[in-house]
PDB file of C-alpha atoms in Angstrom:
ATOM      1  CA  MET A   1       0.000   0.000   0.000  1.00 64.00           C
ATOM      2  CA  PRO A   2       1.441   3.424  -0.903  1.00 74.00           C
ATOM      3  CA  THR A   3       2.328   5.714   1.954  1.00 90.00           C
ATOM      4  CA  LEU A   4       1.936   9.473   1.790  1.00 98.00           C
ATOM      5  CA  THR A   5       2.995  10.193   5.359  1.00 97.00           C
ATOM      6  CA  ASP A   6       4.421  13.715   5.712  1.00 95.00           C
ATOM      7  CA  LYS A   7       3.234  14.701   2.221  1.00 98.00           C
ATOM      8  CA  VAL A   8       0.985  17.685   1.534  1.00 99.00           C
ATOM      9  CA  ALA A   9      -1.414  17.269  -1.397  1.00 99.00           C
ATOM     10  CA  LEU A  10      -3.627  19.766  -3.216  1.00 99.00           C
ATOM     11  CA  VAL A  11      -6.663  18.431  -5.097  1.00 99.00           C
ATOM     12  CA  THR A  12      -8.681  20.752  -7.329  1.00 99.00           C
ATOM     13  CA  GLY A  13     -12.287  19.711  -7.837  1.00 98.00           C
ATOM     14  CA  GLY A  14     -12.074  17.704  -4.637  1.00 98.00           C
ATOM     15  CA  ALA A  15     -15.672  18.417  -3.620  1.00 98.00           C
ATOM     16  CA  THR A  16     -17.083  16.295  -6.463  1.00 96.00           C
ATOM     17  CA  LYS A  17     -17.882  12.583  -6.072  1.00 96.00           C
ATOM     18  CA  ILE A  18     -14.702  11.484  -7.826  1.00 98.00           C
ATOM     19  CA  GLY A  19     -12.777  14.236  -6.085  1.00 98.00           C
ATOM     20  CA  ARG A  20     -13.946  13.107  -2.670  1.00 98.00           C
ATOM     21  CA  GLY A  21     -12.933   9.543  -3.480  1.00 98.00           C
ATOM     22  CA  VAL A  22      -9.437  10.756  -4.325  1.00 99.00           C
ATOM     23  CA  VAL A  23      -9.266  12.989  -1.258  1.00 99.00           C
ATOM     24  CA  GLU A  24     -10.385  10.215   1.095  1.00 98.00           C
ATOM     25  CA  VAL A  25      -7.763   7.778  -0.210  1.00 98.00           C
ATOM     26  CA  LEU A  26      -4.950  10.350  -0.082  1.00 99.00           C
ATOM     27  CA  HIS A  27      -5.893  11.274   3.476  1.00 98.00           C
ATOM     28  CA  LYS A  28      -6.201   7.633   4.536  1.00 98.00           C
ATOM     29  CA  ASP A  29      -2.746   6.974   3.089  1.00 98.00           C
ATOM     30  CA  GLY A  30      -1.260   9.691   5.296  1.00 98.00           C
ATOM     31  CA  ALA A  31      -1.297  12.941   3.327  1.00 99.00           C
ATOM     32  CA  ALA A  32      -2.424  16.313   4.586  1.00 99.00           C
ATOM     33  CA  VAL A  33      -4.990  17.264   1.931  1.00 99.00           C
ATOM     34  CA  ILE A  34      -6.126  20.646   0.679  1.00 99.00           C
ATOM     35  CA  VAL A  35      -9.198  20.803  -1.555  1.00 99.00           C
ATOM     36  CA  ALA A  36      -9.766  23.726  -3.914  1.00 99.00           C
ATOM     37  CA  ASP A  37     -13.226  23.903  -5.439  1.00 98.00           C
ATOM     38  CA  ILE A  38     -15.726  26.483  -6.650  1.00 98.00           C
ATOM     39  CA  ASP A  39     -18.601  24.550  -5.048  1.00 97.00           C
ATOM     40  CA  ALA A  40     -19.040  26.141  -1.619  1.00 97.00           C
ATOM     41  CA  ALA A  41     -21.785  23.705  -0.596  1.00 97.00           C
ATOM     42  CA  GLY A  42     -19.628  20.731  -1.548  1.00 97.00           C
ATOM     43  CA  LEU A  43     -16.669  22.120   0.368  1.00 98.00           C
ATOM     44  CA  ALA A  44     -18.829  22.469   3.471  1.00 97.00           C
ATOM     45  CA  GLN A  45     -19.549  18.722   3.375  1.00 96.00           C
ATOM     46  CA  LEU A  46     -15.884  17.700   3.506  1.00 97.00           C
ATOM     47  CA  PRO A  47     -14.517  16.296   6.779  1.00 96.00           C
ATOM     48  CA  GLU A  48     -13.075  18.941   9.085  1.00 95.00           C
ATOM     49  CA  GLU A  49      -9.569  17.486   8.820  1.00 97.00           C
ATOM     50  CA  ILE A  50      -9.528  18.461   5.122  1.00 98.00           C
ATOM     51  CA  ASP A  51      -8.299  21.995   4.388  1.00 98.00           C
ATOM     52  CA  ALA A  52     -11.177  23.224   2.189  1.00 98.00           C
ATOM     53  CA  GLN A  53     -10.551  26.325   0.079  1.00 99.00           C
ATOM     54  CA  HIS A  54     -12.997  28.101  -2.223  1.00 99.00           C
ATOM     55  CA  CYS A  55     -11.234  28.859  -5.502  1.00 98.00           C
ATOM     56  CA  ASP A  56     -12.058  29.646  -9.123  1.00 98.00           C
ATOM     57  CA  ILE A  57      -9.238  27.873 -10.942  1.00 98.00           C
ATOM     58  CA  SER A  58      -9.736  30.011 -14.051  1.00 98.00           C
ATOM     59  CA  ASP A  59      -8.516  33.068 -12.095  1.00 98.00           C
ATOM     60  CA  ASP A  60      -4.719  33.310 -11.844  1.00 98.00           C
ATOM     61  CA  THR A  61      -4.924  35.708  -8.901  1.00 99.00           C
ATOM     62  CA  GLN A  62      -6.942  33.171  -6.935  1.00 99.00           C
ATOM     63  CA  LEU A  63      -4.534  30.393  -7.913  1.00 99.00           C
ATOM     64  CA  ALA A  64      -1.556  32.388  -6.665  1.00 99.00           C
ATOM     65  CA  ALA A  65      -3.357  33.127  -3.391  1.00 99.00           C
ATOM     66  CA  LEU A  66      -4.234  29.444  -3.065  1.00 99.00           C
ATOM     67  CA  ILE A  67      -0.599  28.349  -3.349  1.00 99.00           C
ATOM     68  CA  SER A  68       0.734  31.052  -1.026  1.00 99.00           C
ATOM     69  CA  GLY A  69      -1.920  30.157   1.546  1.00 99.00           C
ATOM     70  CA  ILE A  70      -0.962  26.484   1.427  1.00 99.00           C
ATOM     71  CA  ILE A  71       2.697  27.297   1.998  1.00 99.00           C
ATOM     72  CA  GLU A  72       1.779  29.622   4.860  1.00 98.00           C
ATOM     73  CA  ARG A  73      -0.421  27.019   6.584  1.00 98.00           C
ATOM     74  CA  HIS A  74       1.399  23.773   5.745  1.00 98.00           C
ATOM     75  CA  GLY A  75       4.958  24.853   4.985  1.00 98.00           C
ATOM     76  CA  ARG A  76       5.293  22.938   1.734  1.00 98.00           C
ATOM     77  CA  LEU A  77       3.514  21.237  -1.167  1.00 99.00           C
ATOM     78  CA  ASP A  78       4.412  17.755  -2.398  1.00 99.00           C
ATOM     79  CA  VAL A  79       1.525  16.630  -4.612  1.00 99.00           C
ATOM     80  CA  LEU A  80      -0.802  18.429  -7.026  1.00 99.00           C
ATOM     81  CA  VAL A  81      -3.886  16.699  -8.427  1.00 99.00           C
ATOM     82  CA  ASN A  82      -5.497  18.648 -11.283  1.00 99.00           C
ATOM     83  CA  LEU A  83      -8.960  17.078 -11.147  1.00 99.00           C
ATOM     84  CA  ALA A  84     -11.385  20.006 -11.597  1.00 98.00           C
ATOM     85  CA  ALA A  85     -13.220  19.968 -14.934  1.00 97.00           C
ATOM     86  CA  SER A  86     -16.051  21.447 -16.946  1.00 97.00           C
ATOM     87  CA  TYR A  87     -18.483  19.319 -18.962  1.00 95.00           C
ATOM     88  CA  LEU A  88     -19.671  22.299 -21.003  1.00 95.00           C
ATOM     89  CA  ASP A  89     -20.070  20.832 -24.483  1.00 97.00           C
ATOM     90  CA  ASN A  90     -22.564  21.144 -27.311  1.00 97.00           C
ATOM     91  CA  GLY A  91     -20.604  19.238 -29.911  1.00 98.00           C
ATOM     92  CA  ALA A  92     -20.379  20.861 -33.322  1.00 98.00           C
ATOM     93  CA  GLU A  93     -22.712  23.636 -32.209  1.00 98.00           C
ATOM     94  CA  THR A  94     -20.547  24.755 -29.303  1.00 98.00           C
ATOM     95  CA  SER A  95     -20.063  28.519 -29.317  1.00 98.00           C
ATOM     96  CA  ARG A  96     -16.626  30.127 -29.347  1.00 98.00           C
ATOM     97  CA  ASP A  97     -17.134  31.376 -25.789  1.00 98.00           C
ATOM     98  CA  ASP A  98     -18.029  27.883 -24.570  1.00 98.00           C
ATOM     99  CA  TRP A  99     -15.041  26.391 -26.389  1.00 98.00           C
ATOM    100  CA  LEU A 100     -12.726  28.841 -24.659  1.00 99.00           C
ATOM    101  CA  THR A 101     -14.377  28.301 -21.285  1.00 98.00           C
ATOM    102  CA  GLY A 102     -14.049  24.524 -21.553  1.00 98.00           C
ATOM    103  CA  LEU A 103     -10.412  24.663 -22.619  1.00 99.00           C
ATOM    104  CA  ASN A 104      -9.630  27.260 -19.969  1.00 98.00           C
ATOM    105  CA  ILE A 105     -10.955  25.093 -17.151  1.00 98.00           C
ATOM    106  CA  ASN A 106      -9.949  21.645 -18.394  1.00 98.00           C
ATOM    107  CA  LEU A 107      -6.517  22.452 -19.800  1.00 99.00           C
ATOM    108  CA  VAL A 108      -5.123  25.922 -19.196  1.00 99.00           C
ATOM    109  CA  SER A 109      -5.988  26.196 -15.510  1.00 99.00           C
ATOM    110  CA  GLY A 110      -4.166  22.986 -14.647  1.00 99.00           C
ATOM    111  CA  ALA A 111      -1.131  24.137 -16.609  1.00 99.00           C
ATOM    112  CA  ARG A 112      -1.111  27.498 -14.839  1.00 99.00           C
ATOM    113  CA  LEU A 113      -1.561  25.963 -11.392  1.00 99.00           C
ATOM    114  CA  SER A 114       1.217  23.461 -12.069  1.00 99.00           C
ATOM    115  CA  GLU A 115       3.624  26.266 -12.907  1.00 99.00           C
ATOM    116  CA  LEU A 116       2.675  28.229  -9.789  1.00 99.00           C
ATOM    117  CA  ALA A 117       3.179  25.098  -7.680  1.00 99.00           C
ATOM    118  CA  ARG A 118       6.411  24.083  -9.421  1.00 99.00           C
ATOM    119  CA  PRO A 119       8.970  25.787  -7.140  1.00 99.00           C
ATOM    120  CA  HIS A 120       7.347  24.268  -4.068  1.00 99.00           C
ATOM    121  CA  LEU A 121       6.982  20.797  -5.598  1.00 99.00           C
ATOM    122  CA  ALA A 122      10.671  20.968  -6.512  1.00 99.00           C
ATOM    123  CA  GLN A 123      11.959  21.784  -3.038  1.00 97.00           C
ATOM    124  CA  ARG A 124      12.397  18.194  -1.856  1.00 94.00           C
ATOM    125  CA  GLY A 125      13.047  16.708  -5.304  1.00 96.00           C
ATOM    126  CA  THR A 126      10.152  14.252  -5.030  1.00 97.00           C
ATOM    127  CA  GLY A 127       7.165  16.313  -6.178  1.00 99.00           C
ATOM    128  CA  ALA A 128       4.324  14.751  -8.148  1.00 99.00           C
ATOM    129  CA  ILE A 129       1.595  16.106 -10.406  1.00 99.00           C
ATOM    130  CA  ILE A 130      -1.376  13.972 -11.418  1.00 99.00           C
ATOM    131  CA  ASN A 131      -3.525  15.396 -14.202  1.00 99.00           C
ATOM    132  CA  PHE A 132      -7.019  14.114 -14.900  1.00 99.00           C
ATOM    133  CA  SER A 133      -7.735  13.106 -18.474  1.00 98.00           C
ATOM    134  CA  SER A 134     -10.528  10.728 -19.524  1.00 98.00           C
ATOM    135  CA  ILE A 135     -11.370   7.771 -21.726  1.00 96.00           C
ATOM    136  CA  SER A 136     -12.973  10.462 -23.899  1.00 96.00           C
ATOM    137  CA  SER A 137      -9.468  11.604 -24.879  1.00 97.00           C
ATOM    138  CA  ALA A 138      -8.884   8.577 -27.105  1.00 95.00           C
ATOM    139  CA  VAL A 139     -12.231   7.798 -28.754  1.00 94.00           C
ATOM    140  CA  ALA A 140     -14.907   9.534 -30.803  1.00 93.00           C
ATOM    141  CA  GLN A 141     -18.123  10.156 -28.859  1.00 93.00           C
ATOM    142  CA  THR A 142     -21.023  11.583 -30.822  1.00 94.00           C
ATOM    143  CA  GLY A 143     -22.216  15.029 -29.818  1.00 96.00           C
ATOM    144  CA  ARG A 144     -19.130  15.778 -27.733  1.00 96.00           C
ATOM    145  CA  TRP A 145     -16.254  17.911 -28.978  1.00 98.00           C
ATOM    146  CA  VAL A 146     -14.963  20.250 -26.280  1.00 98.00           C
ATOM    147  CA  TYR A 147     -14.535  17.765 -23.448  1.00 98.00           C
ATOM    148  CA  PRO A 148     -12.772  15.013 -25.475  1.00 98.00           C
ATOM    149  CA  VAL A 149     -10.483  17.515 -27.204  1.00 99.00           C
ATOM    150  CA  SER A 150      -9.526  19.159 -23.923  1.00 99.00           C
ATOM    151  CA  LYS A 151      -8.829  15.804 -22.290  1.00 99.00           C
ATOM    152  CA  ALA A 152      -6.710  14.646 -25.235  1.00 99.00           C
ATOM    153  CA  ALA A 153      -4.687  17.830 -24.803  1.00 99.00           C
ATOM    154  CA  VAL A 154      -4.217  17.002 -21.114  1.00 99.00           C
ATOM    155  CA  VAL A 155      -2.554  13.699 -22.047  1.00 99.00           C
ATOM    156  CA  HIS A 156      -0.023  15.500 -24.229  1.00 99.00           C
ATOM    157  CA  LEU A 157       0.442  18.316 -21.721  1.00 99.00           C
ATOM    158  CA  THR A 158       1.341  15.638 -19.179  1.00 99.00           C
ATOM    159  CA  LYS A 159       4.175  14.387 -21.401  1.00 99.00           C
ATOM    160  CA  LEU A 160       5.479  17.921 -21.956  1.00 99.00           C
ATOM    161  CA  GLN A 161       5.370  18.733 -18.254  1.00 99.00           C
ATOM    162  CA  ALA A 162       7.065  15.445 -17.419  1.00 99.00           C
ATOM    163  CA  LEU A 163       9.945  16.370 -19.727  1.00 99.00           C
ATOM    164  CA  ASP A 164      10.375  19.959 -18.600  1.00 99.00           C
ATOM    165  CA  TYR A 165       9.831  19.306 -14.883  1.00 99.00           C
ATOM    166  CA  ALA A 166      12.100  16.250 -14.665  1.00 99.00           C
ATOM    167  CA  PRO A 167      15.210  18.332 -13.834  1.00 98.00           C
ATOM    168  CA  ASP A 168      13.304  19.591 -10.785  1.00 98.00           C
ATOM    169  CA  GLY A 169      12.615  16.044  -9.609  1.00 99.00           C
ATOM    170  CA  ILE A 170       8.897  16.466 -10.323  1.00 99.00           C
ATOM    171  CA  ARG A 171       7.088  13.494 -11.834  1.00 99.00           C
ATOM    172  CA  VAL A 172       3.987  14.174 -13.944  1.00 99.00           C
ATOM    173  CA  ASN A 173       1.415  11.546 -14.904  1.00 99.00           C
ATOM    174  CA  SER A 174      -2.242  11.469 -15.861  1.00 99.00           C
ATOM    175  CA  VAL A 175      -5.164   9.181 -15.147  1.00 99.00           C
ATOM    176  CA  SER A 176      -7.994   8.462 -17.581  1.00 98.00           C
ATOM    177  CA  PRO A 177     -11.051   7.129 -15.752  1.00 98.00           C
ATOM    178  CA  GLY A 178     -13.776   5.150 -17.447  1.00 96.00           C
ATOM    179  CA  TRP A 179     -17.403   5.631 -16.509  1.00 96.00           C
ATOM    180  CA  THR A 180     -17.254   6.315 -12.789  1.00 97.00           C
ATOM    181  CA  TRP A 181     -19.955   7.015 -10.206  1.00 95.00           C
ATOM    182  CA  SER A 182     -19.785  10.796 -10.458  1.00 94.00           C
ATOM    183  CA  ASN A 183     -21.982  13.849 -10.049  1.00 92.00           C
ATOM    184  CA  VAL A 184     -22.941  13.696 -13.722  1.00 92.00           C
ATOM    185  CA  ILE A 185     -23.790   9.978 -13.813  1.00 95.00           C
ATOM    186  CA  GLU A 186     -25.695  10.231 -10.544  1.00 95.00           C
ATOM    187  CA  GLU A 187     -27.790  13.050 -12.005  1.00 93.00           C
ATOM    188  CA  VAL A 188     -28.441  11.352 -15.352  1.00 93.00           C
ATOM    189  CA  SER A 189     -29.301   7.990 -13.732  1.00 96.00           C
ATOM    190  CA  GLY A 190     -31.572   9.507 -11.117  1.00 96.00           C
ATOM    191  CA  GLY A 191     -29.195   8.330  -8.409  1.00 95.00           C
ATOM    192  CA  ASN A 192     -29.673   4.657  -9.318  1.00 96.00           C
ATOM    193  CA  LEU A 193     -26.224   3.060  -9.073  1.00 96.00           C
ATOM    194  CA  GLU A 194     -27.447  -0.437  -9.942  1.00 96.00           C
ATOM    195  CA  HIS A 195     -29.074   0.841 -13.137  1.00 96.00           C
ATOM    196  CA  ALA A 196     -25.924   2.783 -14.044  1.00 96.00           C
ATOM    197  CA  ASP A 197     -23.848  -0.373 -13.514  1.00 97.00           C
ATOM    198  CA  ARG A 198     -26.142  -2.325 -15.848  1.00 96.00           C
ATOM    199  CA  VAL A 199     -25.827   0.291 -18.588  1.00 95.00           C
ATOM    200  CA  ALA A 200     -22.047   0.499 -18.140  1.00 95.00           C
ATOM    201  CA  ALA A 201     -21.639  -3.279 -18.291  1.00 94.00           C
ATOM    202  CA  HIS A 202     -21.818  -3.401 -22.096  1.00 92.00           C
ATOM    203  CA  PHE A 203     -18.976  -0.894 -22.466  1.00 94.00           C
ATOM    204  CA  HIS A 204     -16.557  -2.089 -19.773  1.00 96.00           C
ATOM    205  CA  MET A 205     -14.832  -5.476 -19.588  1.00 96.00           C
ATOM    206  CA  LEU A 206     -15.389  -5.578 -15.831  1.00 97.00           C
ATOM    207  CA  GLY A 207     -19.113  -5.106 -16.338  1.00 96.00           C
ATOM    208  CA  ARG A 208     -19.783  -2.066 -14.168  1.00 97.00           C
ATOM    209  CA  LEU A 209     -18.971   1.540 -13.336  1.00 97.00           C
ATOM    210  CA  GLY A 210     -15.799   2.474 -11.527  1.00 98.00           C
ATOM    211  CA  ARG A 211     -16.024   3.723  -7.961  1.00 98.00           C
ATOM    212  CA  PRO A 212     -14.404   7.004  -6.886  1.00 98.00           C
ATOM    213  CA  GLU A 213     -12.103   5.292  -4.400  1.00 98.00           C
ATOM    214  CA  GLU A 214     -10.785   3.024  -7.182  1.00 98.00           C
ATOM    215  CA  ILE A 215      -9.636   6.114  -9.045  1.00 99.00           C
ATOM    216  CA  GLY A 216      -8.221   7.428  -5.779  1.00 99.00           C
ATOM    217  CA  ARG A 217      -6.047   4.370  -5.226  1.00 98.00           C
ATOM    218  CA  VAL A 218      -4.284   4.857  -8.571  1.00 99.00           C
ATOM    219  CA  VAL A 219      -3.803   8.556  -7.840  1.00 99.00           C
ATOM    220  CA  SER A 220      -2.331   7.695  -4.440  1.00 99.00           C
ATOM    221  CA  PHE A 221       0.147   5.297  -6.048  1.00 99.00           C
ATOM    222  CA  LEU A 222       1.255   7.928  -8.558  1.00 99.00           C
ATOM    223  CA  ALA A 223       1.615  10.486  -5.764  1.00 99.00           C
ATOM    224  CA  SER A 224       3.741   8.161  -3.647  1.00 98.00           C
ATOM    225  CA  ASP A 225       7.418   7.266  -3.693  1.00 97.00           C
ATOM    226  CA  ALA A 226       6.355   3.797  -4.876  1.00 98.00           C
ATOM    227  CA  ALA A 227       5.993   5.431  -8.312  1.00 98.00           C
ATOM    228  CA  SER A 228       9.435   7.054  -8.165  1.00 98.00           C
ATOM    229  CA  PHE A 229      10.379   5.888 -11.698  1.00 99.00           C
ATOM    230  CA  VAL A 230       6.991   6.631 -13.276  1.00 99.00           C
ATOM    231  CA  THR A 231       6.561   9.835 -15.264  1.00 99.00           C
ATOM    232  CA  GLY A 232       4.996  10.961 -18.540  1.00 99.00           C
ATOM    233  CA  ALA A 233       2.464   8.124 -18.441  1.00 99.00           C
ATOM    234  CA  ASP A 234      -1.314   8.001 -18.755  1.00 99.00           C
ATOM    235  CA  TYR A 235      -3.025   5.398 -16.567  1.00 99.00           C
ATOM    236  CA  ALA A 236      -6.315   4.001 -17.858  1.00 98.00           C
ATOM    237  CA  VAL A 237      -8.506   3.370 -14.810  1.00 98.00           C
ATOM    238  CA  ASP A 238     -11.389   2.303 -16.991  1.00 97.00           C
ATOM    239  CA  GLY A 239     -12.441  -1.279 -16.302  1.00 97.00           C
ATOM    240  CA  GLY A 240     -11.244  -2.285 -19.762  1.00 97.00           C
ATOM    241  CA  TYR A 241     -13.261   0.335 -21.675  1.00 96.00           C
ATOM    242  CA  GLY A 242     -10.320   1.452 -23.806  1.00 94.00           C
ATOM    243  CA  ALA A 243      -9.185  -2.076 -24.653  1.00 95.00           C
ATOM    244  CA  LEU A 244     -12.619  -3.429 -25.544  1.00 91.00           C
ATOM    245  CA  GLY A 245     -12.815  -2.056 -29.076  1.00 81.00           C
ATOM    246  CA  PRO A 246     -15.825  -1.323 -31.299  1.00 81.00           C
ATOM    247  CA  GLU A 247     -17.006  -4.958 -31.416  1.00 78.00           C
ATOM    248  CA  GLN A 248     -17.373  -4.854 -27.617  1.00 80.00           C
ATOM    249  CA  ARG A 249     -18.735  -8.225 -26.453  1.00 78.00           C
ATOM    250  CA  ASP A 250     -20.441  -9.143 -29.729  1.00 80.00           C
ATOM    251  CA  PRO A 251     -18.640 -11.506 -32.134  1.00 81.00           C
ATOM    252  CA  ALA A 252     -18.551  -9.696 -35.462  1.00 80.00           C
ATOM    253  CA  ILE A 253     -17.109 -12.312 -37.839  1.00 79.00           C
ATOM    254  CA  PRO A 254     -20.313 -14.413 -37.920  1.00 84.00           C
ATOM    255  CA  LEU A 255     -22.130 -11.360 -39.269  1.00 81.00           C
ATOM    256  CA  LEU A 256     -20.108 -11.686 -42.485  1.00 82.00           C
ATOM    257  CA  ALA A 257     -21.768 -14.982 -43.347  1.00 85.00           C
ATOM    258  CA  PRO A 258     -24.445 -14.613 -46.047  1.00 86.00           C
TER     259      PRO A 258
END
């Protein structure tokens, strides 16, 4: 089991369902955890031992204040998890403003926060950044343009950061979750996890949705010294979604018979 004892971790978007799963695992594994989120109500529901901070990650002034506050309160920063995201997407009909908003939140804000955190992550030579991509980064999904494009860019950003931050001893990796019990899926499914699992079964080799804590365990590994030789990689935490292919579970060859 990875240990994060004596590490300080910042998680953006940590008030979401997936975010809370990540936060809970990091905290259980020994890290002091700061959550930055724009959702004040969600922040209020976090356990009191979590350092909850209201922050709009698209505002550089707020990002700078966030980092300086963490250093003032905790003395250092060892791990950054860029999890916060926007699902704003109307496919081909997405307006220019919505395109820019989606890219700003999903891509640019994480890049800016990483750079602001860089000198602090570099201090002990064992810093780690975990960016959140998605299975949407690698496949075509009808009616969705902004989110998949932004998440594909995150995968490449991760490689670029890994290269440029390596001299500072900072490792950078990304995770790409499959369908996971999240705020969005809870809303769409009417809060019915069993129904959501049944729908997800056809698209995932493991026959169900992922759980937030399952994503959290991979993040915790990447944040820990157990992953000391891992950088520039994207981890598919997707129950086999990405490997399944377009034929899914249905044998296609028999369909060729006349």
